[in-house]
Coordinates of C-alpha atoms in Angstrom, one line a residue:
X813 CA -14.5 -125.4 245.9
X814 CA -16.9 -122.8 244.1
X815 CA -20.0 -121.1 246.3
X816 CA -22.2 -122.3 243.7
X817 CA -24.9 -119.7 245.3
X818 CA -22.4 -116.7 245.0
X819 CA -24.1 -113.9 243.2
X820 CA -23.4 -113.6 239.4
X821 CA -21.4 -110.2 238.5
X822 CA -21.0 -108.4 234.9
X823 CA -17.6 -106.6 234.6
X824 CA -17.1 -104.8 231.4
X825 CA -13.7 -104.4 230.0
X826 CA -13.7 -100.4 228.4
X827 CA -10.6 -101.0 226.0
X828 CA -8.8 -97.3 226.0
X829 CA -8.4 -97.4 222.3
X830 CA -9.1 -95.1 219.3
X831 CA -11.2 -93.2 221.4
X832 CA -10.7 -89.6 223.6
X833 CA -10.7 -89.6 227.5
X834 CA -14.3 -88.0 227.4
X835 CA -15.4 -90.6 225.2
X836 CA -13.9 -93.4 228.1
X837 CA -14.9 -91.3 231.0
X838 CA -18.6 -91.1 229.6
X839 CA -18.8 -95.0 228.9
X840 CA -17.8 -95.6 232.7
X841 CA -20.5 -93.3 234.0
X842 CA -23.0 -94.9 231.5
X843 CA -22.0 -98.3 232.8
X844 CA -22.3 -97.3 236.4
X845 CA -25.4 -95.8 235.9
X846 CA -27.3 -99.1 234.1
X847 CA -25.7 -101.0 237.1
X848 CA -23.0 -102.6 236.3
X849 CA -20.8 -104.3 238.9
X850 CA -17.2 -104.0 237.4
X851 CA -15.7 -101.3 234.9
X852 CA -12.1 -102.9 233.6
X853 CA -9.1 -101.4 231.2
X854 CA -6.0 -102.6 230.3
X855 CA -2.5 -102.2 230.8
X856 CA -1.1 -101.6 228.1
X857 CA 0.8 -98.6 226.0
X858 CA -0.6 -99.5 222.4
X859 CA -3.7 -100.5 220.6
X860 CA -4.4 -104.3 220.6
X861 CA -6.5 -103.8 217.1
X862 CA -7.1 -101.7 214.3
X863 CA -3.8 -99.4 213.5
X864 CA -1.5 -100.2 216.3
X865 CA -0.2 -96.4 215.9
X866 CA -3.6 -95.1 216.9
X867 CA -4.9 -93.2 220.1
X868 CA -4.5 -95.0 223.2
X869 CA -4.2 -94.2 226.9
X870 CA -2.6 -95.5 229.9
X871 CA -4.0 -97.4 232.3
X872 CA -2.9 -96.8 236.5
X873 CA -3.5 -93.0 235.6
X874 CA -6.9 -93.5 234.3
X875 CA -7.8 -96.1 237.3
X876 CA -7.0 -92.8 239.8
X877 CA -9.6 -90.9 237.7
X878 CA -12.2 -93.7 237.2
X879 CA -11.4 -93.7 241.6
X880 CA -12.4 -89.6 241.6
X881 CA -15.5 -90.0 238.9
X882 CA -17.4 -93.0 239.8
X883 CA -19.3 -93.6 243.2
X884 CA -20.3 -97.1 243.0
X885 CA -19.1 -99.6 240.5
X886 CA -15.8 -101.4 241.3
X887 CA -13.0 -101.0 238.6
X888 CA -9.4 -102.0 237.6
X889 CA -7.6 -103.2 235.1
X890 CA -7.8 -106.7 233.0
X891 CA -5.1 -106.9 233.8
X892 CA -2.4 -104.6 235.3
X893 CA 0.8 -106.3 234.0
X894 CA 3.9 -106.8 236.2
X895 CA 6.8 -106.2 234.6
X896 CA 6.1 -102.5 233.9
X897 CA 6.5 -101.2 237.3
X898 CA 8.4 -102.0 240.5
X899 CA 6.5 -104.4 242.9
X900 CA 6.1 -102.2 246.1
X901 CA 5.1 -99.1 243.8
X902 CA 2.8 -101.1 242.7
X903 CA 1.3 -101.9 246.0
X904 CA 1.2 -98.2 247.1
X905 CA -0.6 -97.3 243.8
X906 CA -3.1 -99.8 244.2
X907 CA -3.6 -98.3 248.0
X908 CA -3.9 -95.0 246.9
X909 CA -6.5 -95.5 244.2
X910 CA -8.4 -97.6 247.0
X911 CA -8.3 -94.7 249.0
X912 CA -9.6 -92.5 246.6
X913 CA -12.6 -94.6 245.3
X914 CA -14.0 -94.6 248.8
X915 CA -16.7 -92.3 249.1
X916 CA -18.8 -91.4 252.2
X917 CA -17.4 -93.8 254.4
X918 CA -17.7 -96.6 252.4
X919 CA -14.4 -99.3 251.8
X920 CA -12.4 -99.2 248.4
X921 CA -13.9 -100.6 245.0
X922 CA -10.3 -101.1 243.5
X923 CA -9.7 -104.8 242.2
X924 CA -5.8 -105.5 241.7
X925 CA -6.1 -107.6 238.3
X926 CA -2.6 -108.7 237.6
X927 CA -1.0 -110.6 234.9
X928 CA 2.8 -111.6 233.9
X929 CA 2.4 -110.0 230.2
X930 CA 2.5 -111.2 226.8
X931 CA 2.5 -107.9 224.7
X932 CA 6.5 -107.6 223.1
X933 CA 5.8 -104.3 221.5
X934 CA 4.9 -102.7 225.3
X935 CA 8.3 -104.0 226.3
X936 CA 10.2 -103.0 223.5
X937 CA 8.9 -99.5 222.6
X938 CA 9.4 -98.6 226.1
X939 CA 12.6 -100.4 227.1
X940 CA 11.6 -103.2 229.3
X941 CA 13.2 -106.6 229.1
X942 CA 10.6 -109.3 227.6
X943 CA 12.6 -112.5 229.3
X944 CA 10.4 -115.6 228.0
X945 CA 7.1 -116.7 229.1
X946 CA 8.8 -118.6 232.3
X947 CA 10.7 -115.6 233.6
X948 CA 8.4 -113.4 233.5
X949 CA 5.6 -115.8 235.6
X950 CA 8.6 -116.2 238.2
X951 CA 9.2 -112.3 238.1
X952 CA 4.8 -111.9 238.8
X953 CA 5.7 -114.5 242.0
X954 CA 8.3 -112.5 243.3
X955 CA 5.9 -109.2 242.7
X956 CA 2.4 -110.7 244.1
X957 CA 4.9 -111.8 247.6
X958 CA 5.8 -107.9 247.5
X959 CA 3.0 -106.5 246.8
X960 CA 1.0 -108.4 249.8
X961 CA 3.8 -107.5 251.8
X962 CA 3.9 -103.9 251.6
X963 CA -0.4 -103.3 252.0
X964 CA 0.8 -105.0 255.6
X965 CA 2.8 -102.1 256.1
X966 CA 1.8 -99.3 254.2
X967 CA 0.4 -95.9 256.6
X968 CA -2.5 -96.1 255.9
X969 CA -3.4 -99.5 255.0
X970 CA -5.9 -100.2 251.9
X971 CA -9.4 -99.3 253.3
X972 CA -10.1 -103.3 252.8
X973 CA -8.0 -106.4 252.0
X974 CA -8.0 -105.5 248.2
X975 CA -9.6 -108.0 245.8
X976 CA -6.6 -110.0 243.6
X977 CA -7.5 -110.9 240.5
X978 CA -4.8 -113.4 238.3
X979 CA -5.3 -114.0 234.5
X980 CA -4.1 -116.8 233.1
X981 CA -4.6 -120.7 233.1
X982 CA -1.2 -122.2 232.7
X983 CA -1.2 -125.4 235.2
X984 CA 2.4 -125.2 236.4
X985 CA 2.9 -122.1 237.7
X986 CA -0.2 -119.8 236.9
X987 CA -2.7 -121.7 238.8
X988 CA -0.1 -121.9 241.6
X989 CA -0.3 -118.4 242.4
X990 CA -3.8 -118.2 241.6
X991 CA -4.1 -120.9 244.6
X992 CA -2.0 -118.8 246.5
X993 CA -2.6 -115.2 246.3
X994 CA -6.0 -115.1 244.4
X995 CA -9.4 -113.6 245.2
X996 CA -10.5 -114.2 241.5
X997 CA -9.1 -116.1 238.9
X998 CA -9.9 -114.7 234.9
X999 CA -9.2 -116.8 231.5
X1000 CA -10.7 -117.6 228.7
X1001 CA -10.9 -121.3 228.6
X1002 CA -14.0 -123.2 227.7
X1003 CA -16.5 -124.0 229.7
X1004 CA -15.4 -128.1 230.0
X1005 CA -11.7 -126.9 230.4
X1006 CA -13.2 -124.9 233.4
X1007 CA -14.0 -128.0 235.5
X1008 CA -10.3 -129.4 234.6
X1009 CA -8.5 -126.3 235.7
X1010 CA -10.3 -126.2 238.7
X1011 CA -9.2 -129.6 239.5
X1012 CA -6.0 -128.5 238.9
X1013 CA -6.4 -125.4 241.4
X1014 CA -7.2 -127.6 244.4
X1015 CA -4.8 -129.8 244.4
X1016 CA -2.4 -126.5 243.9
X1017 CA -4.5 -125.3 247.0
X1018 CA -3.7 -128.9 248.9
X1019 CA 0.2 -128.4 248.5
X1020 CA -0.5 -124.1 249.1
X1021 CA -2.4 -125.1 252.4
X1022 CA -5.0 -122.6 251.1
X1023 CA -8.9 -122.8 251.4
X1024 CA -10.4 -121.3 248.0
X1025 CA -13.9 -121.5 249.1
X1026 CA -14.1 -117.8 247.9
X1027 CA -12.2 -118.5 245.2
X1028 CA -14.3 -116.3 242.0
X1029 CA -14.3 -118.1 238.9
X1030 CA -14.1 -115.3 236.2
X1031 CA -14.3 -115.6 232.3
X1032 CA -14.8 -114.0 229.0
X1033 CA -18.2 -113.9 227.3
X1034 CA -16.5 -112.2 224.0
X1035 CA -18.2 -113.5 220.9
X1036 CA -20.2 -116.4 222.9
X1037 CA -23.3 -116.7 222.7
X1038 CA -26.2 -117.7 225.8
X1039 CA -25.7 -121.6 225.6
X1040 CA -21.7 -121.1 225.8
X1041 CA -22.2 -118.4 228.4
X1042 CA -24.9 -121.1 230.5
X1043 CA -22.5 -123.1 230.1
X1044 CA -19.6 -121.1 231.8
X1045 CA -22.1 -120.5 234.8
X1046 CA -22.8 -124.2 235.2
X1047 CA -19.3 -125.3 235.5
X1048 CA -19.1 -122.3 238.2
X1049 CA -18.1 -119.1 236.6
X1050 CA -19.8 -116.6 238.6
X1051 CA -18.1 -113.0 237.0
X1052 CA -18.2 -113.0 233.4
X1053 CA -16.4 -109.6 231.5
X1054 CA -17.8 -107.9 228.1
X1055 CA -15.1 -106.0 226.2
X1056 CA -16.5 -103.0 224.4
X1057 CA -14.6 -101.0 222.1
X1058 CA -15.4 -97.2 221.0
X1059 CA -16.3 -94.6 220.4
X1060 CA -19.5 -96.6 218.9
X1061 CA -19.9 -98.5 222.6
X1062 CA -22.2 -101.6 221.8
X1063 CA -24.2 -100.5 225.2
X1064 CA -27.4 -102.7 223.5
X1065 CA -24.8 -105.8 224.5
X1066 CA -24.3 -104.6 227.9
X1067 CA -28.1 -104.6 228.3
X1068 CA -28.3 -107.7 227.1
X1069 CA -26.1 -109.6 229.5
X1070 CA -27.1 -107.5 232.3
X1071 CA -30.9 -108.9 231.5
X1072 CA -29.3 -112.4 231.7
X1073 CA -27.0 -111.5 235.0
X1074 CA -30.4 -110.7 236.6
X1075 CA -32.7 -113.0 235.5
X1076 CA -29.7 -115.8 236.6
X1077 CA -29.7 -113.9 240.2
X1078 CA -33.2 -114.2 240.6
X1079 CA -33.7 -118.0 239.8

């Protein structure tokens, strides 16, 4: 199912945390200009670590700047999550920040990274209903139908068939919509659960009448370290994502696995 020969890409996940837009802003640019492929965020409306009262910044918003600022690397968020915003808005958003990223003549870097959520303080603190881990999967079915609908009809359509990325590796119903809707599918699993899951995904993509040939396997490196990360690419993980957290960016990380992205490209 996996190109095997599909080219290895770094995304790096710029967590909008204790830290001040210019300090974000200048990390994007930085990773841009070292050459990496994808800049991520993440939707959310509170800090994941350190004191969960602390500076943090929204993410759509931010995507519309990162869309204005950047002229090459792809970006979105890891992941956008579905419950926070109606379905077709959605959709229009993620056209308009195409739009914008597309510089002389070029298509749209946006990638629509979506998730069903998992955060309960984000619902609570800002008055959206948390439902349990089933509804809210079912609710991200409903949205990823609406969403493809309305980029068929929106005036002007997305400047490409935008990219859609699904986190998440439950087997019931997660991989089902990754087999159904997905350009990229992103979790953290290990690298022997990879070659399980992906089992799993064909025979979704059987019963979904789907070819995912182009499917991109996506994963985590986090705290791993080479032989984990080998590991991932031999069971056919071909994007791999970096989380860095500021204002002390560990760039010296970046250059690491950017040396390792390269050197894998060239063998």
């Amino acid at each position: 199912m996996v190109l095997l020969d599909t080219p290895v890409r770094l995304g790096v996940q710029v967590r909008p945390q204790h830290v001040t837009y210019p300090q974000i802003r200048d990390a994007v640019l930085w990773l841009e200009d070292f050459g990496v492929d994808i800049a991520f965020n993440w939707d959310h409306f509170y800090p994941l670590s350190g004191d969960p009262d602390g500076a943090h910044f929204e993410s759509w918003t931010m995507l519309g700047a990162w869309a204005e600022q950047t002229e090459r690397i792809e970006f979105g968020a890891l992941v956008n999550c579905n419950s926070y915003r109606n379905a077709d808005l959605q959709a229009d958003m993620a056209r308009t920040v195409d739009h914008i990223s597309a510089k002389g003549g070029a298509t749209g870097r946006f990638i629509f990274g979506t998730g069903s959520g998992w955060f309960e303080k984000d619902y609570l603190e800002y008055g959206y209903e948390f439902g349990t881990a089933g509804s809210r999967l079912d609710d991200l079915a409903e949205g990823l139908r609406r969403v493809e609908a309305r980029w068929q009809v929106l005036n002007p359509a997305p400047t490409r068939k935008i990219p859609v990325m699904i986190g998440g590796a439950g087997e019931q119903k997660t991989l089902r919509l990754v087999a159904r809707h997905a350009d990229i599918w992103h979790s953290f699993v290990k690298p022997d659960a990879v070659t399980s899951k992906l089992e799993i995904l064909e025979q979704w993509a059987e019963k979904e009448e789907r070819d995912l040939s182009n499917l991109t396997v996506s994963n985590e490196i986090g705290a791993r370290g080479v032989a984990e990360v080998d590991a991932l690419y031999d069971a056919g993980v071909r994007l791999f994502t970096l989380g860095l957290d500021g204002p002390d960016w560990n760039f010296d990380a970046v250059k690491q696995w950017v040396a390792w992205r390269d050197a894998k490209n060239a063998a």
